[in-house]
Amino acid sequence: MLQGGGPAPSPPPDGATWECADLTVPVDWADPAGRTIELALIRIDRRGDGTTPRIGSLVFNFGGPGGSAVASLPAFEPRFTGLRAGFDLVGMDPRGVGASSGVVCLDDAGVDRELREVGFPRDTAGEEEWLRSREAYAAACAERAGGLLPHLTTVATARDLDLLRHVLGDSRLHYYGASYGTKLGAVYAALFPDRVGRMVLDSPVDPGRDLVERSLGQAEGFQRALEVFLAECAGREDCPTGGHPGEGARLVGDLLDGLADRPLPTADGRPLTQRLAVHGVIGSLYSESGRARLRAALERALAGDGTGLLEAADRYLGRNAEGRYRNLHAANTAVNCADFASRPGPAEVRRYRAEFLAASPVLGPYLVWDLTACHGWPVVSDRDQPEVHAPGARSILLVGTTGDPATPYAGAERMREALGDGVGVLLTLEGEGHGAYTAGNRCVVAAVDAHLLSGATPRDGTVCERTG
């Protein structure tokens, strides 16, 4: 049984209970008899409806990389009630994530200190400080989890998934993956095409982009999401950024720029730094509820109170009210740096800065520094993306949202192409946000449920309207 952290999941209203267990996997799949680690699992049994036969287990990955399915599945379960007619629902924390030997590089105070003291570079001295910070972070990760870091690849986790499938007693893997979870599912399909069951990839990651291309795509996506937010806000009488989206963009840009020298006070006592504010804005653009909170946070920030944006940053970074961080961002760095060969330095950042500024005039000057996330990292991949071509696999349902800021819609189209002819079937949601199925659009939910419960797949190119 797991030694859990935090409160136990609440039991569903039907009286079922959550089961927790560990799955033992080799650290190195090239040496299956060598050292092992334990992966945390959580499961809730199916609740039959009297008509739907038991299909098997449905395994979830909600993205990241670094998101904990053990923590997230109980929170999302009320949205998956219909799926329990045919499936046990199973969450697995991938290697290096959450309760599965979660990578922790800095203690909580150290994370707070870095976010407070290390700002986005504005000159050569700032660049040097930033890169020293990245090197120190990489060294801390290597010291705490060095033996595990080379094995935190998506390919290794896909092999873990196949062992989980076997242990669960299923001949095929039934799977729902969102965001990074789509990459994991696609890699699984490429490795084990004859073991793909009913699979849904929601908000697909672009499988063909290197680190620079991916980051530029996200900059464009977040700029578009910000513009949509500002346009919607401009139609409200209480909009804090005014009645014109262009003026709103200037206000937000000036606010972020000014925080470099003048952080805002907050009710928490921690100052709202520029770096925290950028995280707060970006994190708020993922969902409708986040955008609603962003309106209130900007109103307070423009009046000199950074509390709302600090709270938004904390949600995005996984910091709770007690000041404890989940390992989401440490695991995110570890997995991405194990998967990507690209290691852009300050010269590349300077070269690409104009492109990032063109892609996102408000957020691009900050997002360009994400290119240095793996600076000093002790593990380097031999390529920028693992293979996702999966000829012979059963049809995989892809769900792409036209206004997705984090995984832009073009990535869904490229994922369909990369999987191979007849494998990827694309369902398009016209709307905003990241993660179409869990957002509750009725058209998307009906199509996903039908695919998972009966194997029915919509016609490739089917479109769901935002009000569907």
Tab-separated table of N, CA and C in Angstrom, residues 265-415:
chain	number	residue	atom	x	y	z
A	265	PRO	N	3.458	44.456	-3.413
A	265	PRO	CA	3.175	43.792	-2.135
A	265	PRO	C	1.968	42.866	-2.272
A	266	THR	N	1.907	41.873	-1.378
A	266	THR	CA	0.783	40.936	-1.373
A	266	THR	C	0.366	40.657	0.062
A	267	ALA	N	-0.830	40.108	0.209
A	267	ALA	CA	-1.315	39.751	1.537
A	267	ALA	C	-0.516	38.600	2.125
A	268	ASP	N	0.134	37.822	1.265
A	268	ASP	CA	0.930	36.673	1.700
A	268	ASP	C	2.223	37.098	2.385
A	269	GLY	N	2.725	38.273	2.031
A	269	GLY	CA	4.025	38.716	2.541
A	269	GLY	C	5.138	38.523	1.540
A	270	ARG	N	4.971	37.572	0.606
A	270	ARG	CA	5.944	37.422	-0.478
A	270	ARG	C	5.656	38.483	-1.536
A	271	PRO	N	6.651	39.121	-2.083
A	271	PRO	CA	6.396	40.109	-3.131
A	271	PRO	C	6.018	39.426	-4.440
A	272	LEU	N	5.192	40.096	-5.231
A	272	LEU	CA	4.898	39.626	-6.582
A	272	LEU	C	6.009	40.117	-7.496
A	273	THR	N	6.910	39.214	-7.864
A	273	THR	CA	7.997	39.557	-8.774
A	273	THR	C	7.524	39.419	-10.218
A	274	GLN	N	8.333	39.921	-11.117
A	274	GLN	CA	8.005	39.790	-12.536
A	274	GLN	C	7.867	38.323	-12.933
A	275	ARG	N	8.779	37.502	-12.447
A	275	ARG	CA	8.762	36.084	-12.814
A	275	ARG	C	7.490	35.411	-12.314
A	276	LEU	N	7.087	35.703	-11.094
A	276	LEU	CA	5.860	35.125	-10.559
A	276	LEU	C	4.642	35.635	-11.316
A	277	ALA	N	4.627	36.912	-11.666
A	277	ALA	CA	3.482	37.468	-12.382
A	277	ALA	C	3.322	36.823	-13.757
A	278	VAL	N	4.434	36.592	-14.453
A	278	VAL	CA	4.358	35.928	-15.755
A	278	VAL	C	3.759	34.535	-15.595
A	279	HIS	N	4.204	33.787	-14.587
A	279	HIS	CA	3.618	32.470	-14.322
A	279	HIS	C	2.127	32.600	-14.030
A	280	GLY	N	1.745	33.620	-13.274
A	280	GLY	CA	0.342	33.801	-12.930
A	280	GLY	C	-0.524	34.078	-14.139
A	281	VAL	N	-0.047	34.924	-15.043
A	281	VAL	CA	-0.811	35.224	-16.255
A	281	VAL	C	-0.916	33.988	-17.138
A	282	ILE	N	0.202	33.328	-17.385
A	282	ILE	CA	0.195	32.150	-18.258
A	282	ILE	C	-0.707	31.058	-17.691
A	283	GLY	N	-0.558	30.764	-16.407
A	283	GLY	CA	-1.369	29.717	-15.805
A	283	GLY	C	-2.852	30.008	-15.863
A	284	SER	N	-3.226	31.275	-15.870
A	284	SER	CA	-4.637	31.657	-15.887
A	284	SER	C	-5.269	31.494	-17.260
A	285	LEU	N	-4.468	31.380	-18.306
A	285	LEU	CA	-4.997	31.321	-19.666
A	285	LEU	C	-5.357	29.908	-20.106
A	286	TYR	N	-5.185	28.924	-19.238
A	286	TYR	CA	-5.470	27.538	-19.596
A	286	TYR	C	-6.960	27.222	-19.620
A	287	SER	N	-7.770	27.956	-18.872
A	287	SER	CA	-9.166	27.554	-18.691
A	287	SER	C	-10.067	28.761	-18.513
A	288	GLU	N	-11.366	28.526	-18.664
A	288	GLU	CA	-12.347	29.595	-18.476
A	288	GLU	C	-12.336	30.103	-17.041
A	289	SER	N	-12.243	29.187	-16.076
A	289	SER	CA	-12.220	29.617	-14.676
A	289	SER	C	-10.965	30.428	-14.377
A	290	GLY	N	-9.844	30.046	-15.000
A	290	GLY	CA	-8.615	30.806	-14.809
A	290	GLY	C	-8.716	32.209	-15.374
A	291	ARG	N	-9.366	32.332	-16.527
A	291	ARG	CA	-9.516	33.662	-17.127
A	291	ARG	C	-10.402	34.553	-16.265
A	292	ALA	N	-11.416	33.975	-15.643
A	292	ALA	CA	-12.266	34.769	-14.747
A	292	ALA	C	-11.468	35.271	-13.551
A	293	ARG	N	-10.613	34.413	-13.006
A	293	ARG	CA	-9.778	34.846	-11.880
A	293	ARG	C	-8.746	35.877	-12.321
A	294	LEU	N	-8.308	35.773	-13.574
A	294	LEU	CA	-7.311	36.718	-14.071
A	294	LEU	C	-7.872	38.136	-14.119
A	295	ARG	N	-9.128	38.281	-14.477
A	295	ARG	CA	-9.728	39.623	-14.475
A	295	ARG	C	-9.605	40.268	-13.101
A	296	ALA	N	-9.981	39.507	-12.073
A	296	ALA	CA	-9.917	40.050	-10.712
A	296	ALA	C	-8.477	40.298	-10.284
A	297	ALA	N	-7.575	39.392	-10.669
A	297	ALA	CA	-6.171	39.545	-10.275
A	297	ALA	C	-5.547	40.773	-10.921
A	298	LEU	N	-5.867	41.022	-12.188
A	298	LEU	CA	-5.321	42.200	-12.861
A	298	LEU	C	-5.891	43.486	-12.278
A	299	GLU	N	-7.157	43.456	-11.913
A	299	GLU	CA	-7.744	44.645	-11.288
A	299	GLU	C	-6.983	45.011	-10.017
A	300	ARG	N	-6.669	44.003	-9.203
A	300	ARG	CA	-5.922	44.260	-7.970
A	300	ARG	C	-4.493	44.701	-8.278
A	301	ALA	N	-3.859	44.044	-9.243
A	301	ALA	CA	-2.466	44.376	-9.552
A	301	ALA	C	-2.340	45.792	-10.104
A	302	LEU	N	-3.263	46.190	-10.954
A	302	LEU	CA	-3.213	47.544	-11.509
A	302	LEU	C	-3.484	48.598	-10.446
A	303	ALA	N	-4.086	48.156	-9.326
A	303	ALA	CA	-4.303	49.058	-8.193
A	303	ALA	C	-3.186	48.957	-7.160
A	304	GLY	N	-2.146	48.144	-7.460
A	304	GLY	CA	-0.989	48.066	-6.578
A	304	GLY	C	-0.958	46.893	-5.631
A	305	ASP	N	-1.869	45.910	-5.804
A	305	ASP	CA	-1.930	44.741	-4.922
A	305	ASP	C	-1.667	43.491	-5.757
A	306	GLY	N	-0.564	42.797	-5.493
A	306	GLY	CA	-0.187	41.636	-6.293
A	306	GLY	C	-0.749	40.316	-5.819
A	307	THR	N	-1.661	40.331	-4.841
A	307	THR	CA	-2.119	39.082	-4.222
A	307	THR	C	-2.752	38.129	-5.225
A	308	GLY	N	-3.635	38.622	-6.086
A	308	GLY	CA	-4.335	37.746	-7.018
A	308	GLY	C	-3.403	37.058	-7.993
A	309	LEU	N	-2.451	37.788	-8.548
A	309	LEU	CA	-1.505	37.171	-9.478
A	309	LEU	C	-0.558	36.218	-8.762
A	310	LEU	N	-0.215	36.508	-7.515
A	310	LEU	CA	0.610	35.577	-6.749
A	310	LEU	C	-0.141	34.273	-6.517
A	311	GLU	N	-1.421	34.366	-6.187
A	311	GLU	CA	-2.226	33.158	-5.997
A	311	GLU	C	-2.314	32.360	-7.295
A	312	ALA	N	-2.442	33.060	-8.425
A	312	ALA	CA	-2.484	32.374	-9.715
A	312	ALA	C	-1.159	31.678	-10.006
A	313	ALA	N	-0.054	32.338	-9.686
A	313	ALA	CA	1.259	31.720	-9.881
A	313	ALA	C	1.416	30.491	-9.001
A	314	ASP	N	0.953	30.576	-7.768
A	314	ASP	CA	1.054	29.429	-6.863
A	314	ASP	C	0.278	28.234	-7.410
A	315	ARG	N	-0.918	28.479	-7.944
A	315	ARG	CA	-1.691	27.378	-8.522
A	315	ARG	C	-0.930	26.750	-9.682
A	316	TYR	N	-0.358	27.573	-10.530
A	316	TYR	CA	0.354	27.076	-11.705
A	316	TYR	C	1.617	26.314	-11.317
A	317	LEU	N	2.300	26.782	-10.292
A	317	LEU	CA	3.564	26.173	-9.877
A	317	LEU	C	3.386	25.048	-8.871
A	318	GLY	N	2.161	24.808	-8.429
A	318	GLY	CA	1.900	23.714	-7.502
A	318	GLY	C	2.300	24.001	-6.078
A	319	ARG	N	2.165	25.256	-5.636
A	319	ARG	CA	2.491	25.628	-4.252
A	319	ARG	C	1.195	25.724	-3.461
A	320	ASN	N	1.127	25.025	-2.317
A	320	ASN	CA	-0.100	25.059	-1.530
A	320	ASN	C	-0.045	26.158	-0.473
A	321	ALA	N	-1.116	26.259	0.313
A	321	ALA	CA	-1.228	27.346	1.290
A	321	ALA	C	-0.180	27.250	2.386
A	322	GLU	N	0.376	26.056	2.600
A	322	GLU	CA	1.419	25.877	3.618
A	322	GLU	C	2.811	26.133	3.054
A	323	GLY	N	2.895	26.503	1.793
A	323	GLY	CA	4.199	26.784	1.201
A	323	GLY	C	4.921	25.564	0.679
A	324	ARG	N	4.206	24.438	0.534
A	324	ARG	CA	4.808	23.216	0.005
A	324	ARG	C	4.551	23.119	-1.496
A	325	TYR	N	5.584	22.753	-2.233
A	325	TYR	CA	5.466	22.607	-3.682
A	325	TYR	C	5.304	21.138	-4.056
A	326	ARG	N	4.402	20.860	-4.993
A	326	ARG	CA	4.420	19.569	-5.666
A	326	ARG	C	5.661	19.521	-6.558
A	327	ASN	N	6.020	18.331	-6.998
A	327	ASN	CA	7.250	18.244	-7.794
A	327	ASN	C	6.971	18.402	-9.283
A	328	LEU	N	5.838	19.002	-9.616
A	328	LEU	CA	5.421	19.142	-11.007
A	328	LEU	C	6.505	19.739	-11.890
A	329	HIS	N	7.071	20.875	-11.486
A	329	HIS	CA	8.005	21.562	-12.376
A	329	HIS	C	9.394	20.932	-12.358
A	330	ALA	N	9.796	20.337	-11.251
A	330	ALA	CA	11.064	19.601	-11.244
A	330	ALA	C	10.974	18.392	-12.170
A	331	ALA	N	9.864	17.659	-12.089
A	331	ALA	CA	9.678	16.504	-12.963
A	331	ALA	C	9.546	16.940	-14.416
A	332	ASN	N	8.874	18.057	-14.640
A	332	ASN	CA	8.730	18.578	-15.994
A	332	ASN	C	10.101	18.826	-16.622
A	333	THR	N	10.973	19.477	-15.868
A	333	THR	CA	12.324	19.735	-16.367
A	333	THR	C	13.073	18.434	-16.603
A	334	ALA	N	12.981	17.504	-15.660
A	334	ALA	CA	13.735	16.255	-15.766
A	334	ALA	C	13.313	15.444	-16.983
A	335	VAL	N	12.009	15.336	-17.226
A	335	VAL	CA	11.531	14.548	-18.363
A	335	VAL	C	11.856	15.247	-19.679
A	336	ASN	N	11.588	16.540	-19.761
A	336	ASN	CA	11.875	17.254	-21.006
A	336	ASN	C	13.362	17.239	-21.336
A	337	CYS	N	14.199	17.384	-20.326
A	337	CYS	CA	15.642	17.398	-20.586
A	337	CYS	C	16.161	16.010	-20.942
A	338	ALA	N	15.477	14.967	-20.492
A	338	ALA	CA	15.844	13.611	-20.899
A	338	ALA	C	15.368	13.303	-22.314
A	339	ASP	N	14.299	13.980	-22.748
A	339	ASP	CA	13.714	13.714	-24.066
A	339	ASP	C	14.302	14.570	-25.183
A	340	PHE	N	14.754	15.782	-24.868
A	340	PHE	CA	15.176	16.734	-25.897
A	340	PHE	C	16.697	16.842	-25.971
A	341	ALA	N	17.204	16.882	-27.195
A	341	ALA	CA	18.641	17.071	-27.395
A	341	ALA	C	19.033	18.546	-27.394
A	342	SER	N	18.084	19.432	-27.712
A	342	SER	CA	18.404	20.860	-27.847
A	342	SER	C	18.889	21.442	-26.529
A	343	ARG	N	19.949	22.236	-26.608
A	343	ARG	CA	20.482	22.944	-25.442
A	343	ARG	C	20.834	24.384	-25.835
A	344	PRO	N	19.845	25.216	-26.175
A	344	PRO	CA	20.156	26.594	-26.575
A	344	PRO	C	20.820	27.365	-25.439
A	345	GLY	N	21.806	28.163	-25.781
A	345	GLY	CA	22.480	29.019	-24.813
A	345	GLY	C	22.083	30.466	-25.008
A	346	PRO	N	22.756	31.384	-24.315
A	346	PRO	CA	22.377	32.798	-24.400
A	346	PRO	C	22.496	33.369	-25.804
A	347	ALA	N	23.450	32.886	-26.590
A	347	ALA	CA	23.578	33.390	-27.963
A	347	ALA	C	22.336	33.041	-28.776
A	348	GLU	N	21.848	31.809	-28.599
A	348	GLU	CA	20.633	31.409	-29.309
A	348	GLU	C	19.423	32.187	-28.811
A	349	VAL	N	19.363	32.420	-27.503
A	349	VAL	CA	18.255	33.197	-26.958
A	349	VAL	C	18.236	34.590	-27.580
A	350	ARG	N	19.399	35.211	-27.667
A	350	ARG	CA	19.454	36.543	-28.274
A	350	ARG	C	19.044	36.494	-29.744
A	351	ARG	N	19.437	35.408	-30.430
A	351	ARG	CA	19.098	35.287	-31.846
A	351	ARG	C	17.595	35.091	-32.053
A	352	TYR	N	16.970	34.343	-31.152
A	352	TYR	CA	15.546	34.045	-31.304
A	352	TYR	C	14.637	35.074	-30.633
A	353	ARG	N	15.227	36.009	-29.894
A	353	ARG	CA	14.400	36.932	-29.119
A	353	ARG	C	13.417	37.697	-30.003
A	354	ALA	N	13.856	38.142	-31.176
A	354	ALA	CA	12.970	38.894	-32.060
A	354	ALA	C	11.793	38.036	-32.512
A	355	GLU	N	12.044	36.741	-32.770
A	355	GLU	CA	10.953	35.858	-33.181
A	355	GLU	C	9.949	35.672	-32.049
A	356	PHE	N	10.445	35.538	-30.828
A	356	PHE	CA	9.539	35.388	-29.695
A	356	PHE	C	8.754	36.674	-29.456
A	357	LEU	N	9.403	37.810	-29.638
A	357	LEU	CA	8.719	39.083	-29.460
A	357	LEU	C	7.630	39.254	-30.514
A	358	ALA	N	7.902	38.815	-31.749
A	358	ALA	CA	6.890	38.887	-32.799
A	358	ALA	C	5.741	37.924	-32.520
A	359	ALA	N	6.078	36.741	-31.987
A	359	ALA	CA	5.042	35.755	-31.682
A	359	ALA	C	4.169	36.198	-30.525
A	360	SER	N	4.770	36.864	-29.540
A	360	SER	CA	4.026	37.305	-28.357
A	360	SER	C	4.648	38.584	-27.821
A	361	PRO	N	4.137	39.749	-28.256
A	361	PRO	CA	4.714	41.008	-27.779
A	361	PRO	C	4.659	41.171	-26.268
A	362	VAL	N	3.661	40.566	-25.612
A	362	VAL	CA	3.524	40.719	-24.162
A	362	VAL	C	4.366	39.698	-23.410
A	363	LEU	N	4.310	38.428	-23.810
A	363	LEU	CA	4.939	37.353	-23.044
A	363	LEU	C	6.232	36.825	-23.670
A	364	GLY	N	6.446	37.099	-24.951
A	364	GLY	CA	7.618	36.571	-25.641
A	364	GLY	C	8.952	36.920	-25.019
A	365	PRO	N	9.147	38.169	-24.514
A	365	PRO	CA	10.447	38.502	-23.916
A	365	PRO	C	10.809	37.636	-22.716
A	366	TYR	N	9.815	37.028	-22.099
A	366	TYR	CA	10.061	36.169	-20.935
A	366	TYR	C	10.106	34.692	-21.348
A	367	LEU	N	9.185	34.290	-22.242
A	367	LEU	CA	9.117	32.887	-22.640
A	367	LEU	C	10.362	32.437	-23.394
A	368	VAL	N	11.068	33.359	-24.033
A	368	VAL	CA	12.270	32.964	-24.762
A	368	VAL	C	13.305	32.347	-23.827
A	369	TRP	N	13.289	32.724	-22.558
A	369	TRP	CA	14.274	32.183	-21.622
A	369	TRP	C	13.959	30.751	-21.197
A	370	ASP	N	12.759	30.257	-21.559
A	370	ASP	CA	12.472	28.840	-21.338
A	370	ASP	C	13.402	27.953	-22.157
A	371	LEU	N	13.980	28.511	-23.209
A	371	LEU	CA	14.899	27.727	-24.041
A	371	LEU	C	16.103	27.241	-23.252
A	372	THR	N	16.421	27.912	-22.156
A	372	THR	CA	17.603	27.537	-21.371
A	372	THR	C	17.261	26.601	-20.221
A	373	ALA	N	16.059	26.032	-20.222
A	373	ALA	CA	15.629	25.202	-19.089
A	373	ALA	C	16.582	24.042	-18.826
A	374	CYS	N	17.225	23.518	-19.869
A	374	CYS	CA	18.106	22.358	-19.707
A	374	CYS	C	19.583	22.743	-19.663
A	375	HIS	N	19.864	24.029	-19.501
A	375	HIS	CA	21.261	24.469	-19.424
A	375	HIS	C	21.946	23.811	-18.225
A	376	GLY	N	23.062	23.140	-18.485
A	376	GLY	CA	23.806	22.472	-17.424
A	376	GLY	C	23.273	21.112	-17.036
A	377	TRP	N	22.201	20.658	-17.683
A	377	TRP	CA	21.595	19.375	-17.297
A	377	TRP	C	22.535	18.222	-17.624
A	378	PRO	N	22.666	17.243	-16.734
A	378	PRO	CA	23.662	16.190	-16.940
A	378	PRO	C	23.251	15.112	-17.932
A	379	VAL	N	22.009	15.150	-18.408
A	379	VAL	CA	21.507	14.117	-19.314
A	379	VAL	C	21.104	14.776	-20.627
A	380	VAL	N	21.549	14.201	-21.743
A	380	VAL	CA	21.211	14.739	-23.061
A	380	VAL	C	20.687	13.605	-23.933
A	381	SER	N	19.519	13.822	-24.539
A	381	SER	CA	18.969	12.844	-25.466
A	381	SER	C	19.730	12.887	-26.784
A	382	ASP	N	19.575	11.839	-27.587
A	382	ASP	CA	20.219	11.834	-28.902
A	382	ASP	C	19.293	12.370	-29.984
A	383	ARG	N	18.067	12.780	-29.605
A	383	ARG	CA	17.132	13.353	-30.567
A	383	ARG	C	16.140	14.233	-29.819
A	384	ASP	N	15.366	15.025	-30.561
A	384	ASP	CA	14.474	15.973	-29.908
A	384	ASP	C	13.068	15.437	-29.679
A	385	GLN	N	12.702	14.348	-30.273
A	385	GLN	CA	11.393	13.764	-30.021
A	385	GLN	C	11.478	12.257	-30.231
A	386	PRO	N	10.862	11.462	-29.366
A	386	PRO	CA	10.792	10.023	-29.627
A	386	PRO	C	9.816	9.726	-30.764
A	387	GLU	N	9.933	8.558	-31.334
A	387	GLU	CA	9.117	8.155	-32.479
A	387	GLU	C	7.658	7.949	-32.064
A	388	VAL	N	6.728	8.427	-32.910
A	388	VAL	CA	5.304	8.206	-32.634
A	388	VAL	C	4.595	7.544	-33.812
A	389	HIS	N	5.306	7.176	-34.855
A	389	HIS	CA	4.683	6.524	-36.010
A	389	HIS	C	4.211	5.141	-35.589
A	390	ALA	N	2.926	4.861	-35.774
A	390	ALA	CA	2.339	3.634	-35.220
A	390	ALA	C	1.501	2.890	-36.251
A	391	PRO	N	2.080	2.501	-37.390
A	391	PRO	CA	1.292	1.772	-38.389
A	391	PRO	C	0.770	0.463	-37.810
A	392	GLY	N	-0.476	0.161	-38.124
A	392	GLY	CA	-1.079	-1.071	-37.635
A	392	GLY	C	-1.839	-0.929	-36.344
A	393	ALA	N	-1.701	0.211	-35.665
A	393	ALA	CA	-2.450	0.417	-34.421
A	393	ALA	C	-3.922	0.648	-34.726
A	394	ARG	N	-4.767	0.337	-33.756
A	394	ARG	CA	-6.183	0.663	-33.874
A	394	ARG	C	-6.365	2.178	-33.942
A	395	SER	N	-7.523	2.593	-34.419
A	395	SER	CA	-7.804	4.024	-34.522
A	395	SER	C	-7.682	4.698	-33.162
A	396	ILE	N	-6.982	5.826	-33.144
A	396	ILE	CA	-6.777	6.619	-31.931
A	396	ILE	C	-7.510	7.938	-32.112
A	397	LEU	N	-8.371	8.284	-31.159
A	397	LEU	CA	-9.133	9.525	-31.239
A	397	LEU	C	-8.294	10.679	-30.709
A	398	LEU	N	-8.061	11.680	-31.557
A	398	LEU	CA	-7.357	12.898	-31.176
A	398	LEU	C	-8.380	14.014	-31.022
A	399	VAL	N	-8.244	14.801	-29.959
A	399	VAL	CA	-9.146	15.927	-29.726
A	399	VAL	C	-8.307	17.194	-29.643
A	400	GLY	N	-8.477	18.084	-30.614
A	400	GLY	CA	-7.730	19.337	-30.640
A	400	GLY	C	-8.654	20.527	-30.504
A	401	THR	N	-8.218	21.532	-29.750
A	401	THR	CA	-8.995	22.751	-29.541
A	401	THR	C	-8.345	23.890	-30.313
A	402	THR	N	-9.147	24.617	-31.099
A	402	THR	CA	-8.581	25.632	-31.994
A	402	THR	C	-7.866	26.742	-31.239
A	403	GLY	N	-8.310	27.049	-30.020
A	403	GLY	CA	-7.696	28.122	-29.243
A	403	GLY	C	-6.881	27.628	-28.071
A	404	ASP	N	-6.301	26.448	-28.184
A	404	ASP	CA	-5.489	25.888	-27.098
A	404	ASP	C	-4.173	26.661	-27.003
A	405	PRO	N	-3.872	27.291	-25.851
A	405	PRO	CA	-2.634	28.062	-25.755
A	405	PRO	C	-1.391	27.218	-25.525
A	406	ALA	N	-1.532	26.111	-24.817
A	406	ALA	CA	-0.364	25.335	-24.392
A	406	ALA	C	0.073	24.317	-25.430
A	407	THR	N	-0.893	23.698	-26.106
A	407	THR	CA	-0.598	22.770	-27.200
A	407	THR	C	-1.416	23.228	-28.401
A	408	PRO	N	-0.903	24.177	-29.164
A	408	PRO	CA	-1.673	24.769	-30.257
A	408	PRO	C	-2.239	23.728	-31.218
A	409	TYR	N	-3.350	24.096	-31.839
A	409	TYR	CA	-4.136	23.166	-32.653
A	409	TYR	C	-3.319	22.525	-33.771
A	410	ALA	N	-2.373	23.250	-34.331
A	410	ALA	CA	-1.560	22.678	-35.408
A	410	ALA	C	-0.866	21.397	-34.962
A	411	GLY	N	-0.571	21.283	-33.673
A	411	GLY	CA	0.054	20.071	-33.165
A	411	GLY	C	-0.846	18.864	-33.281
A	412	ALA	N	-2.157	19.065	-33.130
A	412	ALA	CA	-3.100	17.957	-33.282
A	412	ALA	C	-3.105	17.460	-34.723
A	413	GLU	N	-3.059	18.387	-35.672
A	413	GLU	CA	-3.023	17.989	-37.077
A	413	GLU	C	-1.734	17.235	-37.393
A	414	ARG	N	-0.618	17.702	-36.848
A	414	ARG	CA	0.649	17.020	-37.113
A	414	ARG	C	0.716	15.672	-36.402
A	415	MET	N	0.090	15.561	-35.232
A	415	MET	CA	0.045	14.264	-34.560
A	415	MET	C	-0.734	13.259	-35.403
